[in-house]
Short mmCIF file of N, CA and C in Angstrom, two decimals:
data_model
loop_
_atom_site.label_atom_id
_atom_site.label_comp_id
_atom_site.label_asym_id
_atom_site.label_seq_id
_atom_site.Cartn_x
_atom_site.Cartn_y
_atom_site.Cartn_z
N MET A 9 67.82 162.31 103.10
CA MET A 9 67.49 161.71 102.10
C MET A 9 66.35 162.15 100.95
N ALA A 10 67.01 161.82 99.66
CA ALA A 10 66.05 162.43 98.75
C ALA A 10 64.81 162.14 98.56
N ASP A 11 64.27 162.72 98.12
CA ASP A 11 62.86 162.31 97.67
C ASP A 11 62.34 162.17 96.41
N ASN A 12 63.04 161.24 95.91
CA ASN A 12 62.83 160.95 94.41
C ASN A 12 61.06 160.48 94.13
N HIS A 13 60.91 160.98 92.93
CA HIS A 13 59.27 160.74 92.26
C HIS A 13 59.79 160.35 90.80
N PHE A 14 59.58 159.07 90.71
CA PHE A 14 59.33 158.66 89.16
C PHE A 14 58.40 158.55 88.58
N ASP A 15 58.30 159.22 87.48
CA ASP A 15 56.87 158.59 86.73
C ASP A 15 57.18 157.98 85.61
N ASN A 16 56.98 156.49 85.40
CA ASN A 16 57.29 156.07 84.52
C ASN A 16 56.11 155.67 83.67
N ARG A 17 54.85 156.40 83.66
CA ARG A 17 53.88 155.90 82.83
C ARG A 17 53.99 155.84 81.66
N GLU A 18 54.65 156.77 80.97
CA GLU A 18 54.95 156.57 79.65
C GLU A 18 55.58 155.27 79.11
N ARG A 19 56.70 155.17 80.00
CA ARG A 19 57.72 153.69 79.72
C ARG A 19 56.31 152.59 79.78
N PHE A 20 55.39 152.33 80.80
CA PHE A 20 54.53 151.32 80.81
C PHE A 20 53.59 151.62 79.64
N THR A 21 53.44 152.25 78.98
CA THR A 21 52.44 152.54 77.95
C THR A 21 52.94 151.90 76.99
N GLU A 22 54.40 152.27 76.59
CA GLU A 22 55.18 152.14 75.63
C GLU A 22 55.10 150.52 75.47
N LEU A 23 55.54 150.08 76.65
CA LEU A 23 55.76 148.50 76.94
C LEU A 23 54.77 147.95 76.39
N GLY A 24 53.29 148.28 77.14
CA GLY A 24 51.94 147.74 76.76
C GLY A 24 51.87 147.65 75.27
N PHE A 25 52.32 148.92 74.29
CA PHE A 25 52.02 148.80 73.01
C PHE A 25 52.81 147.74 72.46
N ALA A 26 54.10 147.50 72.88
CA ALA A 26 55.05 146.71 72.39
C ALA A 26 54.68 145.28 72.46
N ILE A 27 53.99 144.75 73.88
CA ILE A 27 53.67 143.57 73.79
C ILE A 27 52.31 143.36 72.82
N ALA A 28 51.24 144.24 72.87
CA ALA A 28 50.35 144.18 72.11
C ALA A 28 50.77 144.11 70.51
N TYR A 29 51.77 144.79 70.06
CA TYR A 29 52.02 144.68 68.55
C TYR A 29 52.70 143.21 68.09
N TYR A 30 53.94 143.21 69.32
CA TYR A 30 54.45 141.52 68.87
C TYR A 30 53.33 140.55 68.83
N ARG A 31 52.50 140.67 69.83
CA ARG A 31 51.72 139.45 70.24
C ARG A 31 50.71 139.41 68.78
N LYS A 32 50.17 140.46 68.40
CA LYS A 32 49.12 140.50 67.18
C LYS A 32 50.27 139.96 66.04
N ARG A 33 51.58 140.33 66.02
CA ARG A 33 52.32 139.88 64.53
C ARG A 33 52.30 138.50 64.89
N ARG A 34 52.27 137.61 66.13
CA ARG A 34 52.61 135.99 66.27
C ARG A 34 50.92 135.43 65.96
N GLY A 35 49.85 136.33 66.14
CA GLY A 35 48.54 135.93 66.02
C GLY A 35 47.95 135.20 66.93
N LEU A 36 48.52 136.01 68.01
CA LEU A 36 47.79 135.47 69.50
C LEU A 36 47.01 136.64 69.71
N SER A 37 45.69 135.83 70.67
CA SER A 37 44.98 136.83 71.34
C SER A 37 45.50 137.08 72.63
N GLN A 38 44.86 138.07 73.40
CA GLN A 38 45.32 138.46 74.90
C GLN A 38 45.24 136.96 75.64
N ASP A 39 44.12 136.36 75.39
CA ASP A 39 44.25 134.99 76.12
C ASP A 39 45.20 133.99 75.94
N GLN A 40 45.34 133.99 74.67
CA GLN A 40 46.05 133.06 74.35
C GLN A 40 47.55 133.25 74.89
N LEU A 41 48.13 134.28 74.91
CA LEU A 41 49.28 134.89 75.58
C LEU A 41 49.40 134.92 76.97
N ALA A 42 48.17 135.24 77.68
CA ALA A 42 48.25 135.26 78.93
C ALA A 42 48.24 133.48 79.48
N GLU A 43 47.50 132.71 78.69
CA GLU A 43 47.47 131.60 78.91
C GLU A 43 49.25 130.73 78.85
N ARG A 44 49.79 130.88 77.95
CA ARG A 44 51.08 130.83 77.82
C ARG A 44 52.12 131.12 78.87
N VAL A 45 51.85 132.50 79.14
CA VAL A 45 53.01 133.09 80.20
C VAL A 45 52.37 132.68 81.73
N GLY A 46 51.19 132.03 81.72
CA GLY A 46 50.59 131.60 83.24
C GLY A 46 49.86 132.81 84.02
N ILE A 47 49.53 133.90 83.30
CA ILE A 47 48.37 134.79 83.82
C ILE A 47 47.25 135.10 83.29
N SER A 48 46.36 135.57 84.19
CA SER A 48 45.06 135.63 83.63
C SER A 48 44.88 136.77 82.40
N ARG A 49 43.93 136.79 81.72
CA ARG A 49 43.38 137.47 80.55
C ARG A 49 43.39 139.00 81.10
N GLN A 50 42.51 139.32 82.15
CA GLN A 50 42.55 140.58 82.80
C GLN A 50 43.73 141.00 83.24
N HIS A 51 44.84 140.44 83.83
CA HIS A 51 46.12 140.70 83.65
C HIS A 51 46.57 141.14 82.76
N MET A 52 46.58 140.06 81.64
CA MET A 52 47.69 140.71 80.27
C MET A 52 47.05 141.80 79.74
N GLY A 53 45.39 142.12 80.29
CA GLY A 53 44.86 143.34 79.64
C GLY A 53 45.37 144.41 80.15
N ALA A 54 45.51 144.21 81.23
CA ALA A 54 45.87 145.43 82.32
C ALA A 54 47.34 146.08 81.88
N VAL A 55 48.21 145.18 81.32
CA VAL A 55 49.86 145.13 81.12
C VAL A 55 49.38 145.95 79.85
N GLU A 56 48.59 145.54 78.92
CA GLU A 56 48.51 146.24 77.51
C GLU A 56 47.79 147.58 77.69
N ALA A 57 47.04 147.77 78.42
CA ALA A 57 46.03 148.83 78.40
C ALA A 57 46.80 150.18 78.62
N PRO A 58 47.00 151.12 77.96
CA PRO A 58 47.87 152.49 77.89
C PRO A 58 47.46 153.31 78.89
N ASN A 59 46.12 152.86 79.60
CA ASN A 59 45.99 153.79 80.90
C ASN A 59 46.06 153.35 82.07
N MET A 60 46.49 152.04 82.00
CA MET A 60 46.58 151.17 83.31
C MET A 60 47.78 151.49 83.97
N ASN A 61 49.17 151.48 83.35
CA ASN A 61 50.24 151.48 83.72
C ASN A 61 50.50 150.58 84.88
N ARG A 62 50.26 149.15 84.45
CA ARG A 62 50.62 148.03 85.47
C ARG A 62 52.09 147.54 85.29
N GLY A 63 52.81 147.79 86.01
CA GLY A 63 54.25 147.25 86.27
C GLY A 63 54.41 145.67 86.14
N ILE A 64 55.34 145.15 85.38
CA ILE A 64 55.64 143.95 85.43
C ILE A 64 56.81 143.37 85.91
N SER A 65 56.80 142.35 86.51
CA SER A 65 58.02 141.74 86.79
C SER A 65 58.99 141.35 85.74
N LEU A 66 60.52 140.98 85.78
CA LEU A 66 61.28 140.67 85.02
C LEU A 66 61.29 139.82 84.56
N GLU A 67 60.42 138.56 85.30
CA GLU A 67 60.28 137.25 85.10
C GLU A 67 59.40 137.48 83.87
N LEU A 68 58.09 138.01 84.23
CA LEU A 68 57.07 138.23 83.28
C LEU A 68 57.43 138.62 81.87
N LEU A 69 58.33 139.78 81.88
CA LEU A 69 58.87 140.36 80.68
C LEU A 69 59.54 139.29 79.85
N PHE A 70 60.51 138.36 80.67
CA PHE A 70 61.33 137.38 79.91
C PHE A 70 60.35 136.45 79.49
N ASN A 71 59.20 135.94 80.20
CA ASN A 71 58.32 134.63 79.86
C ASN A 71 57.50 135.37 78.59
N ILE A 72 57.04 136.61 78.62
CA ILE A 72 56.30 137.51 77.16
C ILE A 72 57.18 137.17 76.19
N ALA A 73 58.34 137.53 76.08
CA ALA A 73 59.54 137.77 75.18
C ALA A 73 59.80 136.08 74.52
N THR A 74 59.60 135.44 75.74
CA THR A 74 59.79 133.71 75.12
C THR A 74 58.90 133.37 74.34
N VAL A 75 57.63 133.77 74.97
CA VAL A 75 56.42 132.99 74.17
C VAL A 75 56.51 133.69 72.73
N LEU A 76 56.73 135.14 72.62
CA LEU A 76 56.83 136.00 71.37
C LEU A 76 57.88 135.72 70.64
N ASN A 77 58.78 134.92 70.90
CA ASN A 77 60.17 134.52 70.35
C ASN A 77 60.63 135.88 69.63
N ILE A 78 60.80 136.88 70.77
CA ILE A 78 61.89 137.83 70.53
C ILE A 78 62.74 138.02 71.72
N GLU A 79 63.69 138.64 71.60
CA GLU A 79 64.63 139.39 72.64
C GLU A 79 63.86 140.37 73.55
N PRO A 80 63.92 139.96 74.94
CA PRO A 80 63.30 141.23 76.08
C PRO A 80 63.66 142.37 75.47
N TYR A 81 64.78 142.75 75.23
CA TYR A 81 65.29 144.28 74.86
C TYR A 81 64.31 144.79 73.79
N MET A 82 63.56 144.22 72.81
CA MET A 82 62.84 144.52 71.82
C MET A 82 61.68 145.05 72.58
N LEU A 83 60.95 144.71 73.72
CA LEU A 83 59.92 145.12 74.27
C LEU A 83 60.21 146.61 74.92
N LEU A 84 61.43 146.42 75.77
CA LEU A 84 61.65 147.82 76.02
C LEU A 84 62.07 148.92 75.13
N LYS A 85 62.61 148.66 73.93
CA LYS A 85 63.06 149.55 73.00
C LYS A 85 62.25 149.31 71.50
N PHE A 86 61.00 149.74 72.37
CA PHE A 86 60.14 149.32 70.98
C PHE A 86 60.12 150.25 69.72
N ASN A 87 60.14 150.13 68.60
CA ASN A 87 60.18 150.58 67.35
C ASN A 87 59.54 149.93 66.24
N PRO A 88 58.15 150.08 66.06
CA PRO A 88 57.49 149.07 65.25
C PRO A 88 58.29 149.22 63.67
N GLU A 89 58.75 150.06 63.48
CA GLU A 89 59.00 150.48 62.17
C GLU A 89 60.13 149.14 61.58
N LYS A 90 60.67 148.44 62.48
CA LYS A 90 61.68 147.48 62.43
C LYS A 90 61.37 146.41 62.53
#
């Protein structure tokens, strides 16, 4: 059996940056976004924090994208220049 060790810290960090970027573009606070997707502000803060590397479910990813009025892939393929 293969002993795979995956290190997705950088991806979680980028995801958090993307969520924060689009949230701010929509003029929402962490509290507002958290309330709209049904999680605590603390949970949202952990998702966005670059040093927390908090994984999220696909359902939460989709809900965040819906509230931010963007396609989910934009959070995964983040490029703030576009």
